[in-house]
GROMACS .gro file of C-alpha atoms in nm:
model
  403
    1UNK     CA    1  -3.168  12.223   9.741
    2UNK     CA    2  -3.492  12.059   9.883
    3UNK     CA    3  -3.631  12.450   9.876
    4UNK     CA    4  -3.552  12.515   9.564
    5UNK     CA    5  -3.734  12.181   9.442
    6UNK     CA    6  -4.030  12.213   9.616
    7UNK     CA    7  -4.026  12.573   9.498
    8UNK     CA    8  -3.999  12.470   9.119
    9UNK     CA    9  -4.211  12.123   9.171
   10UNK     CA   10  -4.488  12.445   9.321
   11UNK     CA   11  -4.422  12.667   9.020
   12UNK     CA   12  -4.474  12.347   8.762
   13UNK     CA   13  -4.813  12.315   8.954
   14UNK     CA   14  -4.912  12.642   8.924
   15UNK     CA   15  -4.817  12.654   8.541
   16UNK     CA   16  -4.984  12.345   8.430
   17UNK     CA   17  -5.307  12.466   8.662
   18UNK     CA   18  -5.304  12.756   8.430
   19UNK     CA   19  -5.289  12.515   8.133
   20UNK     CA   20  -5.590  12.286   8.253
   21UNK     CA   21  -5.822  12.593   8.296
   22UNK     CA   22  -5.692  12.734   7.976
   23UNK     CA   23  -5.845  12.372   7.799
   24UNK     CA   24  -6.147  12.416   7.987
   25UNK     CA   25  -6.196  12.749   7.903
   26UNK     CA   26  -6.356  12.789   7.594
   27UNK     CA   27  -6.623  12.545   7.662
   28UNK     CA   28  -6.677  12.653   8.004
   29UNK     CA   29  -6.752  13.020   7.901
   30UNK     CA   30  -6.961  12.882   7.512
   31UNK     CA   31  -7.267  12.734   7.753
   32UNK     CA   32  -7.355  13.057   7.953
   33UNK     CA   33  -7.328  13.240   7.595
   34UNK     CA   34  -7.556  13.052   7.444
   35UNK     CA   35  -7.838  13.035   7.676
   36UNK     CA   36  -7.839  13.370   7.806
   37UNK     CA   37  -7.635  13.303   8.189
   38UNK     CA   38  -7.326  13.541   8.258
   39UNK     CA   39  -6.984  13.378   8.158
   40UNK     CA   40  -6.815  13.494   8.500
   41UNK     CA   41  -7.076  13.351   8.706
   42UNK     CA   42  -6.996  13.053   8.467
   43UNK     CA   43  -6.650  13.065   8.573
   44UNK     CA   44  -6.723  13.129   8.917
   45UNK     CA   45  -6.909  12.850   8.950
   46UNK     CA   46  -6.722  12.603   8.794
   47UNK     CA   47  -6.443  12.693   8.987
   48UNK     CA   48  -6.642  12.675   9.329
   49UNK     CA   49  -6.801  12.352   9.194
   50UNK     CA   50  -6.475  12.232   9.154
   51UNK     CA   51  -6.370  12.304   9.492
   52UNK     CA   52  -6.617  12.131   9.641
   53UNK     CA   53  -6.614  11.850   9.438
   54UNK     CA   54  -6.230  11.789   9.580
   55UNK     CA   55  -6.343  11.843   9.965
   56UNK     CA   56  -6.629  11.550   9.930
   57UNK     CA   57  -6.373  11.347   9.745
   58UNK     CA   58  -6.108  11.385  10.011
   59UNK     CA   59  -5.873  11.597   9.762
   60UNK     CA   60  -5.807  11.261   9.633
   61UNK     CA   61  -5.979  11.310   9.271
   62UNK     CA   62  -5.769  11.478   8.971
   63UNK     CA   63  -6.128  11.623   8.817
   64UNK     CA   64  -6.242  12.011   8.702
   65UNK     CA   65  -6.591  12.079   8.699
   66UNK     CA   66  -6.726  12.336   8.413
   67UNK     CA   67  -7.015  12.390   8.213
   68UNK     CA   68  -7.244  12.072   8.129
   69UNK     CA   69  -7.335  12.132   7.729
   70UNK     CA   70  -7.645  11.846   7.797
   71UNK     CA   71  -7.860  12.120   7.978
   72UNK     CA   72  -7.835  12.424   7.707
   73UNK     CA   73  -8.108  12.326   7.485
   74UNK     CA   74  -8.342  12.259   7.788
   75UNK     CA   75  -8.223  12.568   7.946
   76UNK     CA   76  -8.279  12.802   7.667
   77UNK     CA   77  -8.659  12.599   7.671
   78UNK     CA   78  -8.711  12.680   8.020
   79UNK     CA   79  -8.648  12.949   8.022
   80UNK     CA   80  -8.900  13.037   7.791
   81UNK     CA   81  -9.182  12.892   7.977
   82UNK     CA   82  -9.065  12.938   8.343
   83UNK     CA   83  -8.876  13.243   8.331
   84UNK     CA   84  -8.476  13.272   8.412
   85UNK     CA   85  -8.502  13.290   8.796
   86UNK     CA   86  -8.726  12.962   8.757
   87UNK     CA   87  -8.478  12.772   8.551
   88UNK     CA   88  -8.185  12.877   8.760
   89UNK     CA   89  -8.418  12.695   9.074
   90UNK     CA   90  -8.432  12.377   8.806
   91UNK     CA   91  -8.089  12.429   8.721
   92UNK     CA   92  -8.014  12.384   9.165
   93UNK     CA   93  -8.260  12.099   9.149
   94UNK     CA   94  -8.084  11.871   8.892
   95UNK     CA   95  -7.846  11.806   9.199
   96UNK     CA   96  -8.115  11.531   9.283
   97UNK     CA   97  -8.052  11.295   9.042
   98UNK     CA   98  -7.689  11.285   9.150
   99UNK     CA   99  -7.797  11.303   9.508
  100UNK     CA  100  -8.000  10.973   9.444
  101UNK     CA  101  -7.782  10.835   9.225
  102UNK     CA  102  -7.499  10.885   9.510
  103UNK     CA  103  -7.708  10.661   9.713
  104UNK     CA  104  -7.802  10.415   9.560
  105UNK     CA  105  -7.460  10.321   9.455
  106UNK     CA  106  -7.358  10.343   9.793
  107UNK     CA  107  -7.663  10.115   9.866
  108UNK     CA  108  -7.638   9.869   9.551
  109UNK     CA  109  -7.315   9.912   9.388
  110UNK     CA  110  -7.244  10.047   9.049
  111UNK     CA  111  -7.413   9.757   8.862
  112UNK     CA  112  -7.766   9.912   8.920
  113UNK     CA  113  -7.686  10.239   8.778
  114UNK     CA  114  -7.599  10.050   8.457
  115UNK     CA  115  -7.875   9.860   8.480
  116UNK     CA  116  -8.090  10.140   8.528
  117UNK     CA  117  -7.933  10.344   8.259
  118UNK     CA  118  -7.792  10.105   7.965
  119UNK     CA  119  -7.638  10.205   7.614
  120UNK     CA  120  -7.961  10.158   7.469
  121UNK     CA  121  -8.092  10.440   7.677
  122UNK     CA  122  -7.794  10.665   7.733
  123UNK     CA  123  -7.710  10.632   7.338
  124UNK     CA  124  -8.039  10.812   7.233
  125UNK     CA  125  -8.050  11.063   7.473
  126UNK     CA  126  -7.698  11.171   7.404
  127UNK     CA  127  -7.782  11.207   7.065
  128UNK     CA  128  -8.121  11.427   7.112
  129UNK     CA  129  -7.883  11.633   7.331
  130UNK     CA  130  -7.668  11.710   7.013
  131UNK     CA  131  -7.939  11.773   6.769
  132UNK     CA  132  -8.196  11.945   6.930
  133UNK     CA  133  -8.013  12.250   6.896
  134UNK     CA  134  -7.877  12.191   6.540
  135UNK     CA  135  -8.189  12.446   6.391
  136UNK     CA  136  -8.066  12.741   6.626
  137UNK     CA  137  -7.692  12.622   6.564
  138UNK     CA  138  -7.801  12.698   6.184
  139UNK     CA  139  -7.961  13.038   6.228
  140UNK     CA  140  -7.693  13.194   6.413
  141UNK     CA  141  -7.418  13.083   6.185
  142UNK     CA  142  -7.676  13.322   5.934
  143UNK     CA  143  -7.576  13.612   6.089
  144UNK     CA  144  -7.264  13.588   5.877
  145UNK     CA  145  -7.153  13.254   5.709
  146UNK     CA  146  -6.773  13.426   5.667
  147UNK     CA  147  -6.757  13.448   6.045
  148UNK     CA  148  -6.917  13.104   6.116
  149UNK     CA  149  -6.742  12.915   5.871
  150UNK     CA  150  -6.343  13.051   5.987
  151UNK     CA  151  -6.470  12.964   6.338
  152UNK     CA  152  -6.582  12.641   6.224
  153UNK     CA  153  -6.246  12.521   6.016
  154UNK     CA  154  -6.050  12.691   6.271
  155UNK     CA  155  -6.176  12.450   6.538
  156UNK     CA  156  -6.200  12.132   6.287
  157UNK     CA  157  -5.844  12.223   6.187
  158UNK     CA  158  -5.702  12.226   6.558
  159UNK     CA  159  -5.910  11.918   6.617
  160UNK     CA  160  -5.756  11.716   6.367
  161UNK     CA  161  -5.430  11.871   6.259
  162UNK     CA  162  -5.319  11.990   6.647
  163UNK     CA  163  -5.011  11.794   6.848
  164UNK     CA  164  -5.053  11.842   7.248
  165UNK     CA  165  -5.232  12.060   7.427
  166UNK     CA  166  -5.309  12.244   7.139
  167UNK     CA  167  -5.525  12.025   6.983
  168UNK     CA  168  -5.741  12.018   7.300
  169UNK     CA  169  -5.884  12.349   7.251
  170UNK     CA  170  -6.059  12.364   6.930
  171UNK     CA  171  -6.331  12.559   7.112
  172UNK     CA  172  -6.108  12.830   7.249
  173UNK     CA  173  -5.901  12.859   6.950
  174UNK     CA  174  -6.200  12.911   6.704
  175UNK     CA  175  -6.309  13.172   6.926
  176UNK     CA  176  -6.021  13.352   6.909
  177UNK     CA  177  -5.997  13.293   6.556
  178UNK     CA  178  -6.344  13.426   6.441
  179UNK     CA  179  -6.310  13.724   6.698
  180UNK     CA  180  -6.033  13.855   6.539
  181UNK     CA  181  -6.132  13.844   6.177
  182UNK     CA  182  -6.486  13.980   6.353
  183UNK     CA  183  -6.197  14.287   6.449
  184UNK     CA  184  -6.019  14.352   6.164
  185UNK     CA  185  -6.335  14.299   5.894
  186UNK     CA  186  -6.651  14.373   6.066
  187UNK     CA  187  -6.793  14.641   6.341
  188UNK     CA  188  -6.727  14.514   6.678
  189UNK     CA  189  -6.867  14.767   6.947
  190UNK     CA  190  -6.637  14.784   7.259
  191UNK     CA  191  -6.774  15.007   7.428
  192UNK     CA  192  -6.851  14.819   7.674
  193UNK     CA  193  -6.534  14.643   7.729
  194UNK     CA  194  -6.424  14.983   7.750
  195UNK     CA  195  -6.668  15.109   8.000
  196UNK     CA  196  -6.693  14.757   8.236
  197UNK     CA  197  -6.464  14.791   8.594
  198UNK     CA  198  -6.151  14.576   8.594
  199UNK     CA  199  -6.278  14.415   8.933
  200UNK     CA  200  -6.611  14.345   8.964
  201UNK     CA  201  -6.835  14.029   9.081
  202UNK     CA  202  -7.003  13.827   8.837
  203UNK     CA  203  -7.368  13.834   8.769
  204UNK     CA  204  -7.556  13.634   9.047
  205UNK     CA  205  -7.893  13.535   8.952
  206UNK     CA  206  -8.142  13.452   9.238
  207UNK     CA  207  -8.360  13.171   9.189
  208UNK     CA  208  -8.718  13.134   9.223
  209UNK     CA  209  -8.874  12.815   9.341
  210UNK     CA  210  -9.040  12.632   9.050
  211UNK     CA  211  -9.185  12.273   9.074
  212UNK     CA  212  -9.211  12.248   8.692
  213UNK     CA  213  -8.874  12.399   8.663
  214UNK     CA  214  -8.722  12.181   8.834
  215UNK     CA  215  -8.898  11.835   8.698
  216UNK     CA  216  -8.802  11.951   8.346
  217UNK     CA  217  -8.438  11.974   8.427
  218UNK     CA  218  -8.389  11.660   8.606
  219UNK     CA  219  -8.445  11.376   8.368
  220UNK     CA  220  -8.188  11.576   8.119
  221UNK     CA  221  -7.939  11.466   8.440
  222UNK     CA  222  -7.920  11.120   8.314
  223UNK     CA  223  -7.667  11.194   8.036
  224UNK     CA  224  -7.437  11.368   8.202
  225UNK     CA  225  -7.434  11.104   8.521
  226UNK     CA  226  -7.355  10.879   8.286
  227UNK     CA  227  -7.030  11.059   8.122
  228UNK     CA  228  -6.968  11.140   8.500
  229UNK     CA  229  -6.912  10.757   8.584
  230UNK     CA  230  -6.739  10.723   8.246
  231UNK     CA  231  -6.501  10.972   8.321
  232UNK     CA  232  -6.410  10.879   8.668
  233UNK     CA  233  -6.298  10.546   8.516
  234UNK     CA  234  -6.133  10.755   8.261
  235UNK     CA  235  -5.937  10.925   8.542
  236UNK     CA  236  -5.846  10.582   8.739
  237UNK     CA  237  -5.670  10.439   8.386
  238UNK     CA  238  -5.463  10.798   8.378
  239UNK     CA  239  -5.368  10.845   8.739
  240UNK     CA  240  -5.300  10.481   8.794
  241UNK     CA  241  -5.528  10.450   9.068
  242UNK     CA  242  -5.885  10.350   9.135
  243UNK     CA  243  -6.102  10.633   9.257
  244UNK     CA  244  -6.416  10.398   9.237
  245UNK     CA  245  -6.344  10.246   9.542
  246UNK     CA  246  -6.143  10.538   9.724
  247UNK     CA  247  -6.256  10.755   9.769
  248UNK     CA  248  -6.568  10.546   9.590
  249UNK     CA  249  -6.793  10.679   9.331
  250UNK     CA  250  -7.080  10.730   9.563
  251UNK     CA  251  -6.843  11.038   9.692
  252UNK     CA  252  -6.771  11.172   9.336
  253UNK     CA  253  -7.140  11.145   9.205
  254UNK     CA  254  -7.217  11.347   9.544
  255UNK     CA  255  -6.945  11.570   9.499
  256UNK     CA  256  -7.083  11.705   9.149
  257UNK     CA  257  -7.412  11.719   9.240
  258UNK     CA  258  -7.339  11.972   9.508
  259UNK     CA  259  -7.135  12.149   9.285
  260UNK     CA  260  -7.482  12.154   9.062
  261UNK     CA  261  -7.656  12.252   9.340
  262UNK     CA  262  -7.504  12.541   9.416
  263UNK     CA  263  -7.407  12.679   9.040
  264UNK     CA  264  -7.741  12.684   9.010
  265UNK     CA  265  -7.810  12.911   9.330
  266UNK     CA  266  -7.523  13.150   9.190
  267UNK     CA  267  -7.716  13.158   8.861
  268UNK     CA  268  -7.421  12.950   8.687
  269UNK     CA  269  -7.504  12.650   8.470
  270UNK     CA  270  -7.495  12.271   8.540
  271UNK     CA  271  -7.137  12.175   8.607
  272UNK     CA  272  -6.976  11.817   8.510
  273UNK     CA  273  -6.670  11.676   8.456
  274UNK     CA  274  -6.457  11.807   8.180
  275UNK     CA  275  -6.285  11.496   7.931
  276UNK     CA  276  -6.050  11.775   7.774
  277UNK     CA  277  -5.874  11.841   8.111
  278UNK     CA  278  -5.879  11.439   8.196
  279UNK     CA  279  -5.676  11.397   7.802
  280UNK     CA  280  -5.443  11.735   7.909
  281UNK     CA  281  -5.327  11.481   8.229
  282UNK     CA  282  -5.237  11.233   7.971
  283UNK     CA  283  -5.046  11.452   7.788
  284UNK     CA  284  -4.878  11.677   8.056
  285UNK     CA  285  -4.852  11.343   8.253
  286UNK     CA  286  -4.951  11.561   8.557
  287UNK     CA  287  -5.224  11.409   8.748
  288UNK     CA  288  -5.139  11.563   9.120
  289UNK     CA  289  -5.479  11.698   9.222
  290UNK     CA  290  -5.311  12.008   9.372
  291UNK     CA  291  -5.314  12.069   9.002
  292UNK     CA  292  -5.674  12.068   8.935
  293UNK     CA  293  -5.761  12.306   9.235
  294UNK     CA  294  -5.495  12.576   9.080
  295UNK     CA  295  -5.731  12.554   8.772
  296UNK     CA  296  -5.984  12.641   8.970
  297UNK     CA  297  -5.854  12.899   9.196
  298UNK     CA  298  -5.732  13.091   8.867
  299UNK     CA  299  -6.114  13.023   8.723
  300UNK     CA  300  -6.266  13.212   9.094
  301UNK     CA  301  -5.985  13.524   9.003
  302UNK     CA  302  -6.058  13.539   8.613
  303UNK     CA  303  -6.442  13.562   8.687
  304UNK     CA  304  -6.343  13.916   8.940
  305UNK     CA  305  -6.234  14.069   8.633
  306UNK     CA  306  -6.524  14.247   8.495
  307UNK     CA  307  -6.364  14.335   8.160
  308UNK     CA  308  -6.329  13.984   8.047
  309UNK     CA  309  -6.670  13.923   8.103
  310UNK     CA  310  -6.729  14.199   7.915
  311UNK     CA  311  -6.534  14.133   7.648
  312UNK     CA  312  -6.653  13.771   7.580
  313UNK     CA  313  -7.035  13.950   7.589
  314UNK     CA  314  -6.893  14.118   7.251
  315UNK     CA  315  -6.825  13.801   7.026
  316UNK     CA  316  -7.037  13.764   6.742
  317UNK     CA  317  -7.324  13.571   6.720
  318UNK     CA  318  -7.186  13.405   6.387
  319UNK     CA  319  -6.877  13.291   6.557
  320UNK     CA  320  -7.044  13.125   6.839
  321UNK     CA  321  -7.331  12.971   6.560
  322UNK     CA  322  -6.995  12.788   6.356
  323UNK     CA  323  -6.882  12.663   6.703
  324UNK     CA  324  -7.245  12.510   6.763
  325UNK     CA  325  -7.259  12.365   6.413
  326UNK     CA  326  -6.928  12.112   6.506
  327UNK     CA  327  -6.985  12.077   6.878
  328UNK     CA  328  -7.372  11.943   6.866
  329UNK     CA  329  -7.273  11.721   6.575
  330UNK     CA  330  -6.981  11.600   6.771
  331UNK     CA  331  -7.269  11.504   7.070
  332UNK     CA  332  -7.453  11.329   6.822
  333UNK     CA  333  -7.191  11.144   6.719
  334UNK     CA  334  -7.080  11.038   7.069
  335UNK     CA  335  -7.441  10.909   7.141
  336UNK     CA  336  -7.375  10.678   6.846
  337UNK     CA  337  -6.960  10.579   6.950
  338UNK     CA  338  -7.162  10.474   7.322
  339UNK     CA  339  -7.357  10.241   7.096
  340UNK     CA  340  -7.167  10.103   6.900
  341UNK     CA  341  -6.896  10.084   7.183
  342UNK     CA  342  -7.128   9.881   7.397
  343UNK     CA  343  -7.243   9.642   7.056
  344UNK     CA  344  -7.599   9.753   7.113
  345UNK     CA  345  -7.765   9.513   6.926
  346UNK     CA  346  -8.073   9.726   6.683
  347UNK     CA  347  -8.180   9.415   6.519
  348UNK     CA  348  -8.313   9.319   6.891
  349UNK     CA  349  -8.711   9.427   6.879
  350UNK     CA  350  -8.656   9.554   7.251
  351UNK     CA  351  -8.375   9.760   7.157
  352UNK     CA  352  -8.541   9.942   6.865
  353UNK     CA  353  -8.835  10.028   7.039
  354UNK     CA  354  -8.644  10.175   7.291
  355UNK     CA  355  -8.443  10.364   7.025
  356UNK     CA  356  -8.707  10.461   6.832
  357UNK     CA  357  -8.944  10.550   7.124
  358UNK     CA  358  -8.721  10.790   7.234
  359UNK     CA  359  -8.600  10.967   6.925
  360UNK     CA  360  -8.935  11.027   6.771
  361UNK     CA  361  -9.010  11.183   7.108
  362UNK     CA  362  -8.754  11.395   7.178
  363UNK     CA  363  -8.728  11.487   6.794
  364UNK     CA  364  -9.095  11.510   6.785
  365UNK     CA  365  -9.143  11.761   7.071
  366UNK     CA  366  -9.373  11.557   7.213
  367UNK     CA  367  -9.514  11.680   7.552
  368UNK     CA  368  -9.713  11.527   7.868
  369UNK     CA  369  -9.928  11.846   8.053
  370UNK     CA  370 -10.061  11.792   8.378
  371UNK     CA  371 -10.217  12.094   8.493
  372UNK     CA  372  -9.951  12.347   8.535
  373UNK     CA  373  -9.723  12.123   8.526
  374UNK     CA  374  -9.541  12.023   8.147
  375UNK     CA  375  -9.260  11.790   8.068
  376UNK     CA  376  -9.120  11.766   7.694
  377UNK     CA  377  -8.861  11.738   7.500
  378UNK     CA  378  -8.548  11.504   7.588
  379UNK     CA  379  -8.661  11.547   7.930
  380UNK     CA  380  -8.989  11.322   7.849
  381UNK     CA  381  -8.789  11.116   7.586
  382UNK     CA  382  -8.571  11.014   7.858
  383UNK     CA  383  -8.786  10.900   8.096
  384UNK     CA  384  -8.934  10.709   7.900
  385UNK     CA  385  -8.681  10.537   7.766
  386UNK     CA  386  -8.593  10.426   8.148
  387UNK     CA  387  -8.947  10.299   8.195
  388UNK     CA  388  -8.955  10.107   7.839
  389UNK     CA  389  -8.590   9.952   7.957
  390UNK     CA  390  -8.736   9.850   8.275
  391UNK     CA  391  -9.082   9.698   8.166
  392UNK     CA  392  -8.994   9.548   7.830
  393UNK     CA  393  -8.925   9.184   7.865
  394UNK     CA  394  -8.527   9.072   7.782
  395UNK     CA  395  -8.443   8.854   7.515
  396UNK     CA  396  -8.104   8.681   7.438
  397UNK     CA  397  -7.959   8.934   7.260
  398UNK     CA  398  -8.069   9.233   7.453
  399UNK     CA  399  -7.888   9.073   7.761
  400UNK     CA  400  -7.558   9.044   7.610
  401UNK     CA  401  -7.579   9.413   7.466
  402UNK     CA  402  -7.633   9.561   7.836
  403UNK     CA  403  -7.408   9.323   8.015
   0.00000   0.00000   0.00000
């Protein structure tokens, strides 16, 4: 009887694994699309990222690592200036940030992190990070507005009108739901579904070393370390327990920045932690991290196959552009919910020139050339919003808002 138990309780595990990767799929796969990087390798990745994030964290940590949509406007950027095999070395190099970051929490505790980065920094950049794609967003939803706009109300529909697990893949089902309209209405060439091996590896990208690379991809870090410490506390209300101090959040931050690191020496994007799988454990009450590593097993074996890679290489550009016009708005709007979470205060003179500085920046294009080297974009917006937090004298009110 025992046997049989363990045999089923295994089974459940192995089903529900299935489940998480299938809400992280869809978003996990969009990034790579979108800036040019090989889905498999995508999926690879993540689930090697994964892996690794669960052997620094002592297996103790119920959290899947996939595709970070903060780096895909600066990717798509970098690549134009530095070339994909130099963006791939920046991609490897945003493992820094979380490297440091690991430290100095382990040094100082988490209260310097959110001293360092407060609402009224995170907030802005957050939002640059959803809008500074809405232009390309717009001119692949072009392509064909019928395609973009079923993918669109296909994923706002599941978002809003979906009961369980369902309504935590608006990406995936959009997908699925522009694709096969794209089928039955338009010319969708398969030949090279048709042609592609069933078993195959994914496409591995070797990086080339690039300074500039890499110091335009690591101040876009700050976002997603942010939602990384968010979402660990996210996990501890779910699971019941507090991961923050065991195995401690020095160990997590370290955990996804090797998993960083070495997506980008695969040629995979940034990975971070995933909020749809984190609100799948609330719902499948199923927070065993056994679990999560199934999920990411299944992601290593679904990246062999060659024709799915393949096959997701064939969706139209107008599905993916309807996607983009919700999820980048959605961003946007999170940037805001962290403000107005946190009651950041934009009647405080400090806080708006923070704000402001680092909008019209990032919004602006605004870039700072030394030599070779060039940083721009929400890169340079956030920095400086860091430096303006740290130099600009406190008032009253811009105390409480940060406290």
């Amino acid at each position: 009887m025992n046997t049989e138990q363990t045999n089923l309780s295994s089974l459940r595990r192995g089903v529900v694994g299935v489940q998480f990767l299938f809400v992280a799929f869809g978003a996990t796969v969009l990034v790579p699309l979108l800036v040019g990087l090989d889905p498999s390798t995508a999926l690879f990745t993540a689930g090697i990222g994964t892996l690794i994030f669960h052997l620094v964290t002592k297996g103790k940590v119920p959290i899947f690592l996939g595709s970070s949509f903060a780096f895909i406007a600066p990717i798509i950027k970098s690549t134009e200036l530095y070339g994909l095999p130099g963006t791939i070395s920046g991609i490897a190099g945003v493992a820094l940030v979380y490297f440091i970051m690991s430290a100095l929490i382990k040094w100082q505790g988490n209260r310097f992190i959110e001293r360092l980065f407060p609402p009224v920094v995170v907030g802005p950049v957050i939002i640059l990070i959803g809008i500074s794609l809405a232009g390309s967003a717009v001119d692949m939803a072009e392509t064909n507005w019928a395609l973009a706009f079923i993918s669109l109300f296909t994923a706002i529909f599941v978002s809003i009108m979906g009961k369980g697990l369902f309504k935590l893949i608006p990406i995936f089902s959009g997908i699925v739901a522009g694709y096969i309209v794209a089928l039955i209405f338009y010319d969708v060439d398969l030949a090279s579904v048709r042609d592609a091996a069933w078993i195959g590896l994914p496409q591995f990208v070797t990086p080339v070393f690039s300074w500039e690379a890499i110091l335009f991809m690591i101040p876009v870090a700050i976002a997603p370390v942010i939602e990384h410490i968010g979402d660990v506390y996210v996990v501890n209300t779910v699971a019941g327990k507090d991961f923050v101090k065991d195995p401690g959040l020095h160990r997590t931050m370290l955990g996804d920045g090797l998993a960083c690191c070495v997506a980008g020496l695969l040629g995979g994007p940034p990975v971070t932690t995933y909020s749809e799988v984190t609100g799948a454990m609330s719902i499948t009450k199923v927070t065993d991290p056994r679990v999560i590593r199934i999920a990411a097993i299944t992601a290593i074996v679904f990246s062999l196959i060659g024709k799915i890679s393949a096959l997701l290489k064939t969706i139209p550009q107008a599905v993916l552009g309807g996607l983009m016009l919700l999820l980048f708005g959605t961003i946007a709007t999170a940037g805001v919910a962290n403000m107005l979470k946190n009651k950041v205060d934009l009647s405080d003179t400090r806080n708006i020139v923070i704000f402001s500085m680092t909008m019209t920046l990032g919004i602006g294009g605004a870039a700072f050339t030394w030599g070779e080297f060039s940083l721009s974009g929400i890169g340079l917006a956030a920095i400086v919003g860091v430096v303006l937090n740290l130099v600009l004298p406190r008032g009253k009110s811009s105390d409480k808002s940060q406290s």
